[in-house]
Coordinates of C-alpha atoms and ligand atoms in Angstrom, one line a residue:
M1 CA 80.6 18.5 109.7
L2 CA 82.9 18.4 106.2
F3 CA 81.9 15.3 105.2
T4 CA 78.5 16.6 105.2
T5 CA 79.6 20.6 103.3
A6 CA 82.1 18.0 101.2
F7 CA 78.9 16.4 99.6
L8 CA 76.4 19.4 99.7
V9 CA 79.0 20.6 96.8
A10 CA 79.1 17.5 95.3
A11 CA 74.9 17.4 94.8
T12 CA 75.0 20.6 94.7
M13 CA 77.1 20.1 90.7
V14 CA 75.6 17.4 89.6
G15 CA 72.2 19.5 90.3
V16 CA 73.6 21.7 87.9
S17 CA 74.2 19.7 85.1
Q18 CA 74.0 21.2 81.6
A19 CA 70.6 21.6 80.1
Q20 CA 70.3 19.4 77.1
T21 CA 68.3 22.3 75.4
P22 CA 68.3 26.1 74.2
T23 CA 69.3 28.6 76.7
G24 CA 65.4 31.1 77.0
F25 CA 63.6 27.3 75.0
T26 CA 60.9 25.7 77.2
P27 CA 60.2 22.7 78.1
S28 CA 63.9 22.7 78.8
V29 CA 65.9 19.7 79.5
K30 CA 68.4 17.9 81.5
T31 CA 68.5 14.7 80.5
K32 CA 70.7 13.9 77.0
L33 CA 68.5 12.2 74.0
D34 CA 71.3 10.6 72.0
V35 CA 70.7 12.1 68.8
L36 CA 72.5 9.3 66.1
F37 CA 72.4 10.2 62.5
N38 CA 74.5 7.2 60.3
S39 CA 77.2 9.5 59.4
T40 CA 77.6 11.7 63.0
A41 CA 76.4 12.0 66.8
V42 CA 74.7 14.9 68.7
N43 CA 77.8 14.7 70.9
T44 CA 77.6 18.3 73.1
P45 CA 74.1 20.2 72.8
G46 CA 75.0 22.9 70.1
Q47 CA 77.1 21.4 68.0
Q48 CA 77.2 22.6 64.4
L49 CA 76.2 19.9 61.6
T50 CA 76.1 20.0 58.0
K51 CA 73.0 19.5 56.5
A52 CA 74.2 16.6 54.8
A53 CA 74.6 14.8 57.4
T54 CA 71.5 15.7 59.7
A55 CA 69.0 14.6 56.0
S56 CA 67.9 11.6 56.9
Q57 CA 65.9 11.0 60.3
P58 CA 69.1 10.0 63.6
Q59 CA 68.5 6.9 66.0
I60 CA 67.8 7.8 68.7
A61 CA 68.3 6.0 72.5
I62 CA 68.6 7.1 75.8
T63 CA 69.9 5.7 79.2
N64 CA 67.0 4.5 80.6
A65 CA 64.4 3.3 78.6
S66 CA 62.0 1.6 80.4
S67 CA 61.0 -1.2 77.9
S68 CA 57.1 -1.4 79.0
E69 CA 56.9 3.3 77.8
T70 CA 55.8 4.2 74.3
F71 CA 57.6 7.5 73.4
M72 CA 57.7 9.6 70.8
F73 CA 60.2 12.2 68.8
V74 CA 60.1 15.9 67.8
M75 CA 61.9 17.9 66.4
L76 CA 61.6 22.4 65.8
D77 CA 63.7 24.1 64.4
L78 CA 63.8 27.4 66.5
D79 CA 65.2 30.2 64.1
V80 CA 62.3 30.1 60.6
P81 CA 62.8 33.7 59.5
G82 CA 59.1 36.1 60.2
Q83 CA 57.5 36.3 57.1
G84 CA 58.1 40.0 54.7
G85 CA 60.9 41.2 57.0
N86 CA 59.5 40.5 60.3
A87 CA 62.5 40.6 62.9
T88 CA 60.5 37.2 64.4
R89 CA 61.5 33.9 63.9
R90 CA 59.2 31.2 64.4
T91 CA 58.8 27.5 64.7
L92 CA 59.3 24.7 62.3
L93 CA 57.7 21.0 62.9
H94 CA 60.9 19.0 61.7
A95 CA 59.6 15.2 63.4
M96 CA 56.9 13.9 65.2
V97 CA 57.2 10.4 64.8
T98 CA 55.7 8.4 67.8
N99 CA 55.4 4.2 68.2
F100 CA 58.9 4.8 69.9
K101 CA 59.8 1.6 71.8
A102 CA 62.6 0.4 73.3
T103 CA 64.8 -1.9 72.0
S104 CA 67.5 -4.6 73.3
Q105 CA 70.5 -2.8 71.0
R106 CA 72.9 -0.9 73.1
V107 CA 74.5 2.6 71.3
L108 CA 77.8 3.5 73.3
G109 CA 78.0 6.5 74.4
S110 CA 79.7 9.8 73.4
S111 CA 81.7 10.4 76.1
S112 CA 83.8 7.6 77.7
T113 CA 82.8 8.0 81.1
A114 CA 79.2 7.2 79.5
T115 CA 77.0 3.9 80.3
S116 CA 75.7 3.0 77.4
S117 CA 72.2 3.8 76.3
T118 CA 68.8 1.6 74.5
L119 CA 68.1 2.2 71.4
L120 CA 64.9 3.7 70.8
L121 CA 63.3 1.8 67.5
S122 CA 59.5 3.0 66.1
S123 CA 58.0 1.7 63.4
Q124 CA 56.0 5.2 61.7
K125 CA 57.3 7.9 60.5
G126 CA 54.7 10.3 61.8
P127 CA 52.5 11.8 62.4
A128 CA 54.6 14.6 60.5
S129 CA 57.9 12.5 58.3
Y130 CA 60.8 14.0 59.2
L131 CA 62.2 17.2 57.4
G132 CA 66.1 17.7 57.2
P133 CA 66.9 21.2 57.9
S134 CA 67.9 23.0 54.9
P135 CA 68.2 26.1 56.2
P136 CA 68.9 29.2 53.4
A137 CA 72.4 30.8 52.7
T138 CA 71.5 34.0 52.6
D139 CA 70.1 34.0 56.0
T140 CA 72.5 35.4 59.3
K141 CA 72.1 33.2 61.6
A142 CA 72.8 28.7 62.1
H143 CA 69.6 27.4 63.2
R144 CA 68.7 25.4 66.4
Y145 CA 67.0 22.5 66.1
V146 CA 65.3 20.8 69.1
E147 CA 65.1 17.7 69.5
L148 CA 62.7 15.9 72.6
L149 CA 61.2 12.3 73.2
F150 CA 58.0 12.7 75.5
Q151 CA 56.3 9.5 76.9
Q152 CA 53.8 8.3 74.7
P153 CA 50.0 8.6 76.5
A154 CA 48.3 6.3 75.0
N155 CA 45.0 7.9 74.6
L156 CA 47.6 9.9 72.5
N157 CA 44.9 11.2 68.9
V158 CA 47.5 12.4 66.4
Q159 CA 46.8 12.3 62.4
A160 CA 49.0 12.9 59.2
S161 CA 46.3 14.7 58.5
D162 CA 46.5 17.1 61.1
F163 CA 50.0 17.3 59.4
A164 CA 49.3 17.6 55.6
N165 CA 49.1 20.4 55.0
T166 CA 52.9 21.5 56.0
Q167 CA 51.1 24.9 56.9
A168 CA 50.9 23.4 60.1
R169 CA 54.1 22.6 61.0
I170 CA 55.0 26.3 61.0
G171 CA 54.8 28.0 64.1
F172 CA 53.8 25.3 66.0
D173 CA 53.8 25.6 69.6
I174 CA 55.0 22.4 72.1
N175 CA 53.5 23.8 75.4
A176 CA 50.3 23.8 74.0
F177 CA 50.2 20.6 72.0
M178 CA 52.2 20.1 75.6
K179 CA 48.5 21.2 77.0
T180 CA 45.8 20.3 74.8
N181 CA 47.4 16.2 74.4
G182 CA 48.0 15.9 78.5
I183 CA 51.9 15.3 77.8
K184 CA 54.1 15.7 80.6
A185 CA 57.8 17.6 80.5
P186 CA 60.4 15.5 77.9
L187 CA 62.3 12.8 79.0
A188 CA 64.7 13.7 77.4
G189 CA 67.0 16.8 75.2
N190 CA 69.2 17.8 73.1
F191 CA 69.5 19.9 70.3
F192 CA 72.2 20.7 67.3
T193 CA 72.8 23.8 65.1
V194 CA 72.7 23.5 60.7
D195 CA 74.3 26.5 59.3
G196 CA 73.0 27.5 55.7
R197 CA 75.9 29.2 55.3
A198 CA 78.2 27.6 55.7
N199 CA 76.6 24.5 54.1
G200 CA 75.5 26.7 50.9
A201 CA 79.5 26.3 48.9
A202 CA 79.9 23.1 51.0
T203 CA 76.8 20.7 49.5
G204 CA 76.8 22.5 46.4
S205 CA 74.4 20.3 43.2
G206 CA 72.9 18.6 46.5
T207 CA 69.3 19.3 46.3
A208 CA 67.5 17.0 49.5
T209 CA 67.6 14.0 49.4
G210 CA 66.5 10.9 52.5
S211 CA 62.8 10.6 52.5
G212 CA 60.3 14.0 53.3
G213 CA 63.3 16.3 52.3
I214 CA 62.1 19.7 50.9
A215 CA 62.4 20.5 47.7
K216 CA 65.7 22.8 47.5
N217 CA 65.2 25.3 44.4
T218 CA 61.6 27.3 45.5
L219 CA 60.1 26.8 42.0
Q220 CA 59.4 22.6 42.9
P221 CA 56.7 21.8 44.4
F222 CA 57.3 19.8 47.9
T223 CA 57.7 16.5 48.0
G224 CA 57.5 14.1 51.8
A225 CA 57.4 11.3 52.5
S226 CA 54.0 10.2 51.0
G227 CA 53.8 11.9 47.5
R228 CA 52.2 15.7 46.3
V229 CA 51.5 17.3 49.6
G230 CA 48.2 19.4 48.9
A231 CA 48.4 22.3 46.5
S232 CA 51.7 22.5 45.6
L233 CA 52.4 25.4 44.0
G234 CA 50.3 27.5 46.9
L235 CA 52.6 26.4 49.1
A236 CA 55.5 26.6 46.4
V237 CA 55.6 29.7 47.1
I238 CA 55.2 30.4 50.5
F239 CA 58.0 27.3 50.7
G240 CA 59.9 30.5 49.2
G241 CA 60.8 32.4 51.2
L242 CA 60.9 30.7 53.9
A243 CA 63.6 28.5 56.0
L244 CA 63.8 25.5 57.6
Ligands
NAG1 C1 71.3 6.9 56.6 O1 70.6 5.6 56.7 C2 69.3 5.6 57.1 C3 68.9 3.9 57.0 O2 68.8 4.7 58.1 C4 69.6 5.5 55.1 O3 68.1 5.9 54.4 C5 69.4 7.0 54.6 O4 69.7 7.1 53.3 C6 71.2 6.9 54.9 N1 71.3 8.7 55.1 C7 72.7 8.9 54.1 C8 72.8 10.7 53.9 O5 73.7 8.4 54.2
NAG2 C1 64.1 5.9 85.1 O1 63.2 6.4 84.6 C2 62.1 6.2 85.4 C3 61.2 7.0 85.0 O2 61.4 6.4 83.3 C4 62.3 6.8 86.4 O3 61.3 6.8 87.0 C5 63.9 6.4 87.5 O4 63.9 7.3 88.3 C6 64.9 6.5 86.4 N1 66.0 5.9 86.7 C7 67.0 7.2 86.9 C8 67.9 5.5 87.3 O5 67.1 7.6 86.0
NAG3 C1 55.5 38.9 63.4 O1 55.4 37.8 64.0 C2 54.8 36.8 65.3 C3 55.3 35.3 65.3 O2 55.4 35.1 63.9 C4 53.1 37.5 64.9 O3 52.6 36.5 66.6 C5 53.4 39.0 64.8 O4 52.3 39.3 64.8 C6 54.1 38.8 63.3 N1 54.1 40.5 63.4 C7 53.6 41.5 62.1 C8 53.5 43.0 62.1 O5 53.1 40.9 61.5

């Protein structure tokens, strides 16, 4: 009897392990996606990082990667302010990168007890290339950036042209996208925060760095990895009031 009880308690504790995604966010994920930026890793869900540290696409790793699987990485900002004083915040698709495969490279876990995980790599930059976080210095809260790893369906039909107009990234609905494309619940996830207020002074004159950064100057057209995007002037105006 005693043994059974103890066993159940232990099992329950394992079961209630911390969600890796923000409270209230769906799809919620319990398995950790290792998100490794050049200078820092996301060690605990919700950890605050700087714009500078997150300017380039992170490397990703999971503890249990099957070499036969293909993965898709998605990153979302959950806290883009609404338009024209609308208090409802919106999402922005910061990255959707397909064709990740397990490598033979191992990454040491962030906690001392963690096992090493398998680095995943892709030669792709899209269909939606990585945009570094750039929440405005005038915002009232830090933005949450969620990273999700999905098993990529063999017949996934998503093109760079789907996101050629950056407007297509605003209000991106991951649940609808999953449904439309027959994508199963994410295998792993994580999230970090970036506070535009904290970064305002720290980055000073810094311009968006890395490929696919959004130009900070609101009068500059947005340029992605593939150069100018769409109707630059219109986008510049729209992005002028937009927190990314
Ligand atoms: C981070 O590393 C990538 C290569 O993995 C490089 O292209 C990029 O410039 C680096 N970014 C910073 C901020 O060091
Ligand atoms: C590893 O992942 C596969 C599916 O990707 C799953 O079936 C299996 O149970 C996982 N193993 C562990 C130890 O988590
Ligand atoms: C405010 O923004 C939300 C989310 O984008 C939208 O559903 C809603 O219709 C907007 N409200 C108004 C009054 O524009």
